[in-house]
């Protein structure tokens, strides 16, 4: 006989001592007071500090008003756990569950759900007789810091933006750096909201470091730096081996068995041992060998519970070393493990029967597994963007799992030496602050359709621009505008100095100057080429030239000018080339090499220089000033130079050189005539002009950046709207049947899913083949080591191939608008899905794939989730809907289906009072 739903109500002024028979912390009391005043709250406090109690109080309060509560979580596993916890706390009949593939006790006073389901509710068309938010007083957003999740963060923002302002929000978040900004944003988009912040941990953390030398304290007493006994490792001189960061490799990590042994000696178990890979977790279980961490009594309890589990879930057993390890208090917990097996591990760990759980980072995301200690095996991890060090929030989230309230005086966090990080990196993370929340808000096809179905374009824009991302951008806007004003002021000052300059004329002048510079460069090249040619000719002629011949030369010792001179004597030089003793037109004696001669005037008569007494010069370039005896000859040279051109180098008389020289001269004369030539300090003007251009460019860039920050989500919205119009989902802004169908779907790319379903290519498929194709178009399976022993059926492959034309067209449209939205078409696991839908056993299924069991369950559940959406699609055939229902039933078998205890609707015992109200009822008798 089923137990009736208890409708016991509470007084408005709830007696906290009856509800919580223990002392509450200040931040909990502050949050309760804010809720009683009608405010929403953001609670930012360390992991394990008791935030959930505030959510529980909100439930008590709503029940006392005869109202309902939605309790949302980011993970299905966490939703399942909360369902069990709340059933025990508030009564079986008062708690329901809504996830993507499961609905239990829908309409209960307390409904636990994933945040995606709550978001979908807000978008669903509301029937006035069946409003899902009717009588809902409070929505609890557990693990609200999941807004940081790159894949799913949008869901939290949409939920907060679209939640009716009449509903109180209780946002429970781990410590984040900008909780105040989150609170302010929620207040702006939802209503009065108060920040409840606490950095107090009821069970303080003690940080340790484990190396091959042992387990030691990591931080000093003030927790501001390393413990005096912690020695930072330095590589020996000459060590050449480098790590991935190009740093010397550190000492080897201690064996896992050594770490566990040291922790057991200090009574630090049970512990969660975080390892950032599934294989690493499973290998750790294996590496512990026969290590036994439980007593005989504990072993018996584990075996009894395990036997019960085996009877209930014969296909839910994790074989190999894991059953034996579990009996010894050791387990592995990660996304590759069957959900039912993970729940068994969680149950045994909560009872302190499992002493060490090797887990991936996902276990830190809110699952209630209280531990005495946590071990963080590595301070860096591999991501999609390469290897990086842990962020402060990631480290704190894992570390915060240590310390059981009411059981431990302190929680121990153990960081472990690795080849890549040591005590220095451990100390930095242990003293680091939490990271700020950032917005991951991204419009989708579903969002566009759902907003336009309810609002006009202007209201849709307002809602999109309510995102946390737009809010954060607005905070930067003041600083950006201030900087823009400064840049405009600088530009104005420069314009006042040089603003009246006709810059077009200045640009013409600068272009001509640049041209003149280039023509001069070309002239120098031609002169050099002509000089090289002339030098060879002159050198040959000078070997035979007579004393008294007139020449012109250039030499550095006489300032490099062209000097007329007469050859007085020839001395033997190097390489059979004579040295020339010359007398210049200025009565200077000089000894020059043949290469200094730039002109030989053979057309003039030689001078009679026999009577001239020459000085003795020994070095090239050496000069001696002449006397009165040489003066007469130098005067003759000077007079001749006046009559004949003796100062133009012979190479300047070459045809090409003359033409180029004339062009340069013309350009010089043209420049002089331009007005800009008279504008004073043109160099300064040019500098002003360059600075003005730089400022104009920077102002334009910053204006574009501000616009992008403020409007990027709306710009994306409009691009998505354009594609939806192209594919017939929207007629201008009105929904077509195609659009209504797409708006009813949820996935990575709702438009792709809708177009595939409405294409007609899936209508004739068998239920199992339909499930296979839906898996292929909705789930990414891109793994290099993936294999499946089952090939897809010909009909399912043909259907997937028939969809390729639609897929190409959608990809082309998205690429044209630079939108990166996945359009999955992954046939690798279609055969696996078909086999499961057709009734193959779980053990046979898993034996034919490289995927872990947990991955197979996740893929099946995602396919089930999509199949469950088809009844709400208006533009698909009845036959397709019928086949979807059959396929869903075929897929939704244990262990894909949830554990039986979630589905069992029988009351635990007849006429049992709601545990949440039992104490109050006794007082009222």
Short mmCIF file of N, CA, C and O in Angstrom, two decimals, residues 745-795:
data_model
loop_
_atom_site.label_atom_id
_atom_site.label_comp_id
_atom_site.label_asym_id
_atom_site.label_seq_id
_atom_site.Cartn_x
_atom_site.Cartn_y
_atom_site.Cartn_z
N UNK A 745 14.11 20.80 -30.27
CA UNK A 745 15.25 19.89 -30.11
C UNK A 745 16.35 20.53 -29.28
O UNK A 745 16.48 21.76 -29.22
N UNK A 746 17.14 19.69 -28.64
CA UNK A 746 18.30 20.14 -27.87
C UNK A 746 19.51 19.30 -28.29
O UNK A 746 19.44 18.07 -28.32
N UNK A 747 20.58 19.97 -28.60
CA UNK A 747 21.79 19.25 -29.00
C UNK A 747 22.89 20.23 -29.34
O UNK A 747 22.74 21.45 -29.19
N UNK A 748 24.02 19.72 -29.83
CA UNK A 748 25.13 20.60 -30.20
C UNK A 748 24.77 21.47 -31.40
O UNK A 748 25.28 22.57 -31.55
N UNK A 749 23.90 20.94 -32.29
CA UNK A 749 23.47 21.70 -33.46
C UNK A 749 22.02 21.30 -33.76
O UNK A 749 21.75 20.34 -34.48
N UNK A 750 21.09 22.05 -33.18
CA UNK A 750 19.67 21.70 -33.29
C UNK A 750 19.19 21.75 -34.74
O UNK A 750 18.32 20.96 -35.14
N UNK A 751 19.75 22.68 -35.53
CA UNK A 751 19.31 22.80 -36.93
C UNK A 751 19.68 21.55 -37.71
O UNK A 751 18.86 21.03 -38.49
N UNK A 752 20.87 21.04 -37.53
CA UNK A 752 21.30 19.82 -38.20
C UNK A 752 20.39 18.64 -37.82
O UNK A 752 19.95 17.87 -38.68
N UNK A 753 20.11 18.52 -36.53
CA UNK A 753 19.24 17.43 -36.09
C UNK A 753 17.85 17.56 -36.72
O UNK A 753 17.28 16.57 -37.22
N UNK A 754 17.30 18.77 -36.71
CA UNK A 754 15.96 18.98 -37.26
C UNK A 754 15.91 18.71 -38.76
O UNK A 754 14.98 18.06 -39.26
N UNK A 755 16.91 19.21 -39.50
CA UNK A 755 16.92 18.99 -40.95
C UNK A 755 17.03 17.51 -41.28
O UNK A 755 16.39 17.02 -42.23
N UNK A 756 17.83 16.78 -40.50
CA UNK A 756 17.96 15.34 -40.72
C UNK A 756 16.64 14.62 -40.47
O UNK A 756 16.21 13.76 -41.25
N UNK A 757 15.97 14.99 -39.38
CA UNK A 757 14.71 14.32 -39.01
C UNK A 757 13.60 14.62 -40.02
O UNK A 757 12.73 13.77 -40.28
N UNK A 758 13.62 15.82 -40.59
CA UNK A 758 12.57 16.21 -41.53
C UNK A 758 12.91 15.90 -42.98
O UNK A 758 12.12 16.18 -43.88
N UNK A 759 14.06 15.30 -43.21
CA UNK A 759 14.52 15.06 -44.58
C UNK A 759 13.74 13.96 -45.28
O UNK A 759 13.72 13.88 -46.51
N UNK A 760 13.11 13.06 -44.51
CA UNK A 760 12.43 11.91 -45.08
C UNK A 760 13.33 10.69 -45.21
O UNK A 760 12.84 9.57 -45.42
N UNK A 761 14.65 10.90 -45.08
CA UNK A 761 15.58 9.78 -45.25
C UNK A 761 15.53 8.80 -44.07
O UNK A 761 16.03 7.67 -44.19
N UNK A 762 14.95 9.22 -42.95
CA UNK A 762 14.93 8.35 -41.77
C UNK A 762 13.57 7.69 -41.54
O UNK A 762 13.45 6.83 -40.67
N UNK A 763 12.57 8.07 -42.33
CA UNK A 763 11.20 7.63 -42.06
C UNK A 763 11.02 6.12 -42.18
O UNK A 763 10.23 5.52 -41.44
N UNK A 764 11.72 5.50 -43.13
CA UNK A 764 11.52 4.07 -43.40
C UNK A 764 12.48 3.18 -42.61
O UNK A 764 12.48 1.96 -42.79
N UNK A 765 13.33 3.77 -41.78
CA UNK A 765 14.31 2.97 -41.05
C UNK A 765 13.66 2.14 -39.96
O UNK A 765 12.66 2.54 -39.36
N UNK A 766 14.25 0.99 -39.69
CA UNK A 766 13.82 0.20 -38.54
C UNK A 766 14.19 0.95 -37.27
O UNK A 766 15.07 1.84 -37.29
N UNK A 767 13.55 0.65 -36.14
CA UNK A 767 13.86 1.37 -34.90
C UNK A 767 15.35 1.32 -34.53
O UNK A 767 15.92 2.35 -34.13
N UNK A 768 15.98 0.17 -34.69
CA UNK A 768 17.41 0.08 -34.32
C UNK A 768 18.28 0.90 -35.24
O UNK A 768 19.24 1.55 -34.81
N UNK A 769 17.96 0.89 -36.55
CA UNK A 769 18.74 1.69 -37.50
C UNK A 769 18.52 3.18 -37.26
O UNK A 769 19.44 3.99 -37.41
N UNK A 770 17.28 3.56 -36.90
CA UNK A 770 17.00 4.96 -36.57
C UNK A 770 17.86 5.40 -35.39
O UNK A 770 18.46 6.48 -35.42
N UNK A 771 17.92 4.57 -34.35
CA UNK A 771 18.75 4.90 -33.18
C UNK A 771 20.21 5.07 -33.59
O UNK A 771 20.90 5.99 -33.12
N UNK A 772 20.67 4.19 -34.49
CA UNK A 772 22.07 4.27 -34.92
C UNK A 772 22.37 5.57 -35.64
O UNK A 772 23.39 6.23 -35.39
N UNK A 773 21.48 5.98 -36.55
CA UNK A 773 21.71 7.22 -37.30
C UNK A 773 21.64 8.44 -36.37
O UNK A 773 22.45 9.37 -36.47
N UNK A 774 20.68 8.43 -35.43
CA UNK A 774 20.58 9.56 -34.49
C UNK A 774 21.82 9.66 -33.62
O UNK A 774 22.26 10.77 -33.29
N UNK A 775 22.39 8.53 -33.24
CA UNK A 775 23.66 8.58 -32.49
C UNK A 775 24.76 9.21 -33.35
O UNK A 775 25.51 10.05 -32.88
N UNK A 776 24.81 8.83 -34.62
CA UNK A 776 25.87 9.32 -35.51
C UNK A 776 25.80 10.82 -35.73
O UNK A 776 26.84 11.48 -35.88
N UNK A 777 24.59 11.38 -35.74
CA UNK A 777 24.45 12.81 -36.04
C UNK A 777 24.39 13.68 -34.79
O UNK A 777 24.33 14.91 -34.89
N UNK A 778 24.43 13.05 -33.61
CA UNK A 778 24.29 13.84 -32.38
C UNK A 778 25.47 13.73 -31.44
O UNK A 778 25.56 14.49 -30.46
N UNK A 779 26.42 12.82 -31.71
CA UNK A 779 27.48 12.55 -30.75
C UNK A 779 28.84 12.52 -31.43
O UNK A 779 29.00 11.85 -32.46
N UNK A 780 29.80 13.19 -30.83
CA UNK A 780 31.17 13.14 -31.35
C UNK A 780 31.85 11.87 -30.83
O UNK A 780 31.79 11.56 -29.65
N UNK A 781 32.49 11.15 -31.73
CA UNK A 781 33.20 9.93 -31.32
C UNK A 781 34.63 9.94 -31.86
O UNK A 781 35.20 8.91 -32.17
N UNK A 782 35.20 11.11 -31.99
CA UNK A 782 36.51 11.25 -32.61
C UNK A 782 37.62 10.86 -31.64
O UNK A 782 38.15 11.69 -30.90
N UNK A 783 37.96 9.56 -31.63
CA UNK A 783 39.07 9.08 -30.81
C UNK A 783 39.95 8.18 -31.67
O UNK A 783 39.45 7.29 -32.37
N UNK A 784 41.25 8.40 -31.62
CA UNK A 784 42.16 7.68 -32.52
C UNK A 784 42.18 6.18 -32.25
O UNK A 784 42.45 5.38 -33.15
N UNK A 785 41.88 5.77 -31.00
CA UNK A 785 41.96 4.35 -30.65
C UNK A 785 40.59 3.68 -30.64
O UNK A 785 40.43 2.57 -30.14
N UNK A 786 39.59 4.32 -31.23
CA UNK A 786 38.23 3.80 -31.19
C UNK A 786 38.05 2.64 -32.18
O UNK A 786 38.48 2.72 -33.33
N UNK A 787 37.42 1.57 -31.72
CA UNK A 787 37.01 0.51 -32.64
C UNK A 787 35.76 -0.16 -32.12
O UNK A 787 35.46 -0.17 -30.93
N UNK A 788 35.03 -0.72 -33.05
CA UNK A 788 33.82 -1.47 -32.71
C UNK A 788 33.78 -2.71 -33.58
O UNK A 788 34.05 -2.64 -34.79
N UNK A 789 33.43 -3.84 -32.98
CA UNK A 789 33.36 -5.09 -33.72
C UNK A 789 32.07 -5.25 -34.50
O UNK A 789 31.89 -6.26 -35.19
N UNK A 790 31.17 -4.27 -34.41
CA UNK A 790 29.89 -4.36 -35.10
C UNK A 790 29.83 -3.32 -36.22
O UNK A 790 30.00 -2.13 -35.98
N UNK A 791 29.57 -3.77 -37.43
CA UNK A 791 29.44 -2.84 -38.56
C UNK A 791 28.01 -2.34 -38.64
O UNK A 791 27.06 -3.06 -38.30
N UNK A 792 27.82 -1.11 -39.10
CA UNK A 792 26.45 -0.59 -39.26
C UNK A 792 25.71 -1.40 -40.33
O UNK A 792 26.31 -1.94 -41.26
N UNK A 793 24.41 -1.46 -40.20
CA UNK A 793 23.60 -2.14 -41.21
C UNK A 793 23.61 -1.33 -42.50
O UNK A 793 23.80 -0.10 -42.47
N UNK A 794 23.43 -1.98 -43.65
CA UNK A 794 23.42 -1.23 -44.93
C UNK A 794 22.38 -0.12 -44.95
O UNK A 794 22.62 0.96 -45.48
N UNK A 795 21.19 -0.37 -44.35
CA UNK A 795 20.14 0.66 -44.41
C UNK A 795 20.50 1.88 -43.57
O UNK A 795 20.22 3.02 -43.97
#
